[in-house]
Short mmCIF file of C-alpha atoms in Angstrom, two decimals:
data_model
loop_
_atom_site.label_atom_id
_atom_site.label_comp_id
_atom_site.label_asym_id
_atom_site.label_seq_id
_atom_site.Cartn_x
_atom_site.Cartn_y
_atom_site.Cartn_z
CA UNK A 1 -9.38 -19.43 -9.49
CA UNK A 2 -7.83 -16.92 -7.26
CA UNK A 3 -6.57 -13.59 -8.88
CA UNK A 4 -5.59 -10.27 -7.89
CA UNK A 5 -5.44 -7.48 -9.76
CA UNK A 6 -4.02 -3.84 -10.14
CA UNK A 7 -5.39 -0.93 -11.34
CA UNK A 8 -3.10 0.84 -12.83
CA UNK A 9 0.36 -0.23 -14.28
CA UNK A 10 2.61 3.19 -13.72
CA UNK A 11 2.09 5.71 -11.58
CA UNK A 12 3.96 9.17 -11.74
CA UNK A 13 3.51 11.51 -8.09
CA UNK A 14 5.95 14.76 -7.18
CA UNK A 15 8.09 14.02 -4.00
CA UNK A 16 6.45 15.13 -1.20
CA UNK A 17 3.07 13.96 -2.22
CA UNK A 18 0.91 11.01 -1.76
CA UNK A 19 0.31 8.07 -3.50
CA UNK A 20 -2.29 5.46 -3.78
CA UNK A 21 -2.15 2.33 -5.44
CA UNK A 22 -4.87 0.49 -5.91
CA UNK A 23 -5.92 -3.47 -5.67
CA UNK A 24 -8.70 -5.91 -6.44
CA UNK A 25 -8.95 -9.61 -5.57
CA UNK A 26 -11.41 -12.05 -6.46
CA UNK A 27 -11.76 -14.51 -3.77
CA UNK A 28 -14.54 -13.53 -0.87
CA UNK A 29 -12.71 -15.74 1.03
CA UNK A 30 -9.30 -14.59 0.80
CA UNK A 31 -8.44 -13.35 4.21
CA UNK A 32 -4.70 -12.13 4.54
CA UNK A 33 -3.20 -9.53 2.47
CA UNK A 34 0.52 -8.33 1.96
CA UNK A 35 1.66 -5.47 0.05
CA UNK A 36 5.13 -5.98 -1.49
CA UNK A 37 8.17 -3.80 -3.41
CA UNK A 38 10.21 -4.53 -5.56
CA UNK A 39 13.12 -2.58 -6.73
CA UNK A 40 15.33 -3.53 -9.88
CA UNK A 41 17.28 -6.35 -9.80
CA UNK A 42 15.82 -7.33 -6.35
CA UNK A 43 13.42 -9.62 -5.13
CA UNK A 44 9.98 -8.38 -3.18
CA UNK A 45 10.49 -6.83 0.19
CA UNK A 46 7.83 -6.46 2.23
CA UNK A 47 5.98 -3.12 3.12
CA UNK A 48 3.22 -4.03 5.16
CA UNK A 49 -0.06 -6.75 5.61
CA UNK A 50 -3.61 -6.87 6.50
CA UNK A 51 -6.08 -9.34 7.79
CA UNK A 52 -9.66 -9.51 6.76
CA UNK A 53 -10.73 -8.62 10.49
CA UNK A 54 -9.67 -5.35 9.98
CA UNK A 55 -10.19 -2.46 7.45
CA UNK A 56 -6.97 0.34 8.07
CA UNK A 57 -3.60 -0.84 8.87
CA UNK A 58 -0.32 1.80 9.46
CA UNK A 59 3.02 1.64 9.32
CA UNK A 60 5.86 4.21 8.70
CA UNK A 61 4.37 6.55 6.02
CA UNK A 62 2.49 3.89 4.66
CA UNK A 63 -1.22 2.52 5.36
CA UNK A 64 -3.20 0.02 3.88
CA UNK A 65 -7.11 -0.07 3.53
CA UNK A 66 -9.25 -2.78 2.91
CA UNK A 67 -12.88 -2.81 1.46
CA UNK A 68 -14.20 -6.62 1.70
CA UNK A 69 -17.43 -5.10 0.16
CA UNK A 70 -16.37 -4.54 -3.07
CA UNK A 71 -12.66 -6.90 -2.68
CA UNK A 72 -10.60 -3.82 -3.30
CA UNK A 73 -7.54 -2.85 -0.89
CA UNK A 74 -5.17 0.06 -1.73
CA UNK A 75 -1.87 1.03 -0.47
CA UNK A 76 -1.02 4.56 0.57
CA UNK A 77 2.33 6.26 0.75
CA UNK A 78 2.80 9.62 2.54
CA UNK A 79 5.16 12.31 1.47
CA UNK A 80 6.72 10.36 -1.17
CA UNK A 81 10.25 10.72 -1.46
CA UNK A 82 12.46 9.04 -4.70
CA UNK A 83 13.59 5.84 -2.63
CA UNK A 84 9.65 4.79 -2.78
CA UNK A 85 10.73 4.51 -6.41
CA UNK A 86 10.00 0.94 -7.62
CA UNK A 87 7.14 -1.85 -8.80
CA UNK A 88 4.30 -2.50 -5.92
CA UNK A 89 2.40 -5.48 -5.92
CA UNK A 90 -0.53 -7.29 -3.49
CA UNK A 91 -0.62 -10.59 -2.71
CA UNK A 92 -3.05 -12.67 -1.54
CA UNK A 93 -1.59 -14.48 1.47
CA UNK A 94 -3.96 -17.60 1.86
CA UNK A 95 -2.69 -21.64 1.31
CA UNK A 96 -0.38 -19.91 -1.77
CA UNK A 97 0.93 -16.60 -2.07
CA UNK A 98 -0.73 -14.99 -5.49
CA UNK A 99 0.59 -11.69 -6.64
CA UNK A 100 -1.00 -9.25 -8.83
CA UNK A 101 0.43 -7.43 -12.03
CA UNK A 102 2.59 -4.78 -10.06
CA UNK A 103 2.39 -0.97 -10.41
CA UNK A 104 5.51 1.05 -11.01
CA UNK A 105 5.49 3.96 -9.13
CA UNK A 106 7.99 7.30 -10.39
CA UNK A 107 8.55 10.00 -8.07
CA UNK A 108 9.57 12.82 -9.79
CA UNK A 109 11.99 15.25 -8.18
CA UNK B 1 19.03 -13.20 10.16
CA UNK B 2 20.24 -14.59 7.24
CA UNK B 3 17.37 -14.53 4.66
CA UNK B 4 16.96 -16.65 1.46
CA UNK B 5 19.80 -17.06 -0.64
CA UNK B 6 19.83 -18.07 -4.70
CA UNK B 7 22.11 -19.12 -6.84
CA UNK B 8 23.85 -17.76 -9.05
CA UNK B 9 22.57 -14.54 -9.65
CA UNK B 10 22.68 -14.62 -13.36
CA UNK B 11 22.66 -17.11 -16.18
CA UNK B 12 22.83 -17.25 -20.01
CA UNK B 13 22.04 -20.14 -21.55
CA UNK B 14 21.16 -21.46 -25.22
CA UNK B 15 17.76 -22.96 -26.11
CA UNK B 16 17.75 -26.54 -25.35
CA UNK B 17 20.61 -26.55 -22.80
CA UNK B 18 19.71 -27.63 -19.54
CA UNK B 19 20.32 -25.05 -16.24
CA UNK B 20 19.70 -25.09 -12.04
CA UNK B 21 19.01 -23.01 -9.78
CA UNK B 22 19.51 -23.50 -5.80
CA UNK B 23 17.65 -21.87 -3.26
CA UNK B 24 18.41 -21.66 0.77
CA UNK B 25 15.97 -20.60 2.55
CA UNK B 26 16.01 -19.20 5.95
CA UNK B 27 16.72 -21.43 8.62
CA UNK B 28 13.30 -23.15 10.15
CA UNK B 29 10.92 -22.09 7.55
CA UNK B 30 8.86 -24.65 6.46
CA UNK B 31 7.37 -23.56 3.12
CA UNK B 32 9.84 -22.74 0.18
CA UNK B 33 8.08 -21.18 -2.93
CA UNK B 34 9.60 -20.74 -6.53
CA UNK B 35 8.18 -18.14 -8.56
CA UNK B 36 8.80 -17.55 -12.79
CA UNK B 37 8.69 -12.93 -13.08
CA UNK B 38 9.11 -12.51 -16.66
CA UNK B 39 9.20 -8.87 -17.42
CA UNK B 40 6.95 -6.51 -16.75
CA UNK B 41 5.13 -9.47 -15.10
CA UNK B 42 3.64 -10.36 -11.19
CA UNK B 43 6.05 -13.22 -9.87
CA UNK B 44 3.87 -16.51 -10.95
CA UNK B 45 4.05 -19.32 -8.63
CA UNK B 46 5.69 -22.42 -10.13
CA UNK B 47 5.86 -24.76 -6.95
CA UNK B 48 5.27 -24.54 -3.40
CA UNK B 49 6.74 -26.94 -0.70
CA UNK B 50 5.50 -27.78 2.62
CA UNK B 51 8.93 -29.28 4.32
CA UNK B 52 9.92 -31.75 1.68
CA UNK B 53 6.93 -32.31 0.27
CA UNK B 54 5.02 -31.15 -2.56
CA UNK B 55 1.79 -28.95 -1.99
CA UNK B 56 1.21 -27.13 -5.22
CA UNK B 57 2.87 -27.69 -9.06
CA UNK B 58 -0.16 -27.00 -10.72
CA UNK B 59 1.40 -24.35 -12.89
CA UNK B 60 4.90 -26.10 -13.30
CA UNK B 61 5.74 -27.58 -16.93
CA UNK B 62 6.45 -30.27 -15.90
CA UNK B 63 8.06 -31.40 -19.33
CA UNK B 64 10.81 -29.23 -19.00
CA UNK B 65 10.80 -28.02 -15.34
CA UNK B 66 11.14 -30.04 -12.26
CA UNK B 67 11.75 -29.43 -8.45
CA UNK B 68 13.07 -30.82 -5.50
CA UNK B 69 13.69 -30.23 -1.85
CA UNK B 70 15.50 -32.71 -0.14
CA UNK B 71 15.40 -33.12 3.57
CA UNK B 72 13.02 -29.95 3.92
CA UNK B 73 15.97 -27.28 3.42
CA UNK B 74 17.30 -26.46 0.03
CA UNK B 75 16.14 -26.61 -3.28
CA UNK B 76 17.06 -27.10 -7.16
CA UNK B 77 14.74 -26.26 -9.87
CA UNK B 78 15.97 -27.49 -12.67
CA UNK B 79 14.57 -26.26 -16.65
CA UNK B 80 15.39 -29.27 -19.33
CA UNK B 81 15.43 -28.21 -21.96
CA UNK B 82 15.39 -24.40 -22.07
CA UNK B 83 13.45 -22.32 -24.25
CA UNK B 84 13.36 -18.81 -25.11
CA UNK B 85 10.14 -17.99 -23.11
CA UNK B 86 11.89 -19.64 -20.35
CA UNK B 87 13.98 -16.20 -20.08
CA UNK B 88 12.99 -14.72 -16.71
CA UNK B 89 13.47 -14.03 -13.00
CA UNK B 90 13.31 -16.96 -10.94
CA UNK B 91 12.61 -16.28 -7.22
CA UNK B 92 12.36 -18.25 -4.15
CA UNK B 93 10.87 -17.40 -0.94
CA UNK B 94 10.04 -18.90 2.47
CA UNK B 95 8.12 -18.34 5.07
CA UNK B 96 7.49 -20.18 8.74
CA UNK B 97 4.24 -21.63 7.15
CA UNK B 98 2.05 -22.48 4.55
CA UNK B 99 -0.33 -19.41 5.52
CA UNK B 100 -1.40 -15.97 7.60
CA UNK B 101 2.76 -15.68 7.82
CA UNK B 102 4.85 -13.30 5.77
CA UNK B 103 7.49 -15.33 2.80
CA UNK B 104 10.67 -13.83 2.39
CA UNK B 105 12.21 -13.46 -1.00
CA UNK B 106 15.26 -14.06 -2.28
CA UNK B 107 17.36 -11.29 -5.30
CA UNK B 108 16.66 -13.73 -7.61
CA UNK B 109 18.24 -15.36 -10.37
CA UNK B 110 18.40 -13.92 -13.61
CA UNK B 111 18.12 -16.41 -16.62
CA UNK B 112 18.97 -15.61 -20.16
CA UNK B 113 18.01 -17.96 -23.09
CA UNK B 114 19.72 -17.20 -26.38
#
């Protein structure tokens, strides 16, 4: 069946530096791709998506990259500051909406 | 916009009682999702509606948990009876359509089984 997975469970970066959070799926044919966050005691908010016909999406500090070679997409935040703070997940965004394990990402001051 | 509300937020039950949960999703969206996050966990998808109808329950007990969106706006899932495992997050989302759209996600609803 369809699973996504992350690479890493925590993730500790100073403020002001990057971070990249990693993702693997299984399905070849999985074409859409959401990255999600989720602070405490709140559901997933959404940070930014990416379709299979492309390999580099940006948004506002963040930009995701997508390798359909190996089924691996990762999530980059710039100049992290402590509100990026929380538990990221991808999704794969086909007929359902399957979420991976999460990574919880600290930013230490 | 109004986005997709839950109800209520929390909930503490014993084992064997019975509890519900509503959802209301955001106006026009066709496809309503519940999801089970137990902690420390990826949301796992429990059911998934197209309008009123069932597309997807595979991974619903369906001895103890059942669903239901009447007229193709809210929802109830309902868990009886509880058990202790059954202590989670229970999340509902929405989106415009089943796919290539974003879903929308409501806080939750926090369920306790003592």
């Amino acid at each position: 069946g369809e699973s996504v997975g992350l690479h890493l469970p925590t993730l500790s970066v100073q403020e002001g530096d990057n971070s990249i959070i990693n993702c693997a799926y299984s399905n070849s044919a999985s074409d859409y791709f959401i990255w999600y966050k989720q602070e405490s005691g709140k559901g997933p908010q959404f940070i930014i998506d990416i379709r299979s016909n492309m390999d580099k999406r940006q948004g506002q500090r963040v930009t995701v990259l997508l390798n359909k070679t190996v089924k691996h997409l990762s999530l980059q935040i710039a100049a992290t500051q402590p509100g990026d703070s929380a538990v990221y997940f991808c999704a794969d965004r086909g007929g359902k909406l399957i979420f991976g394990q999460g990574t919880e990402l600290s930013v230490k001051p | 916009e109004a986005g997709v509300a839950q109800s209520p937020r929390y909930k503490i039950i014993e084992k064997r009682q019975s509890v519900a949960f509503w959802c209301n999703p955001i106006s026009g969206h066709a496809t309503l999702y519940w999801y089970q996050q137990i902690l420390g966990q990826g949301p796992k998808l429990l059911i998934q509606f197209q309008n009123n109808g069932v597309v997807d329950d595979s991974q619903l007990p369906k001895d103890r948990f059942s669903a239901e969106r009447l007229k193709g706006v809210d929802s109830t899932l309902k868990i009886q009876p509880a058990k202790l495992e059954d202590s989670a997050v229970y999340l509902c989302a929405s989106s415009p359509s089943r796919q290539n759209t974003e879903a929308f996600f409501g806080q939750g609803t926090r369920l306790t089984v003592v």
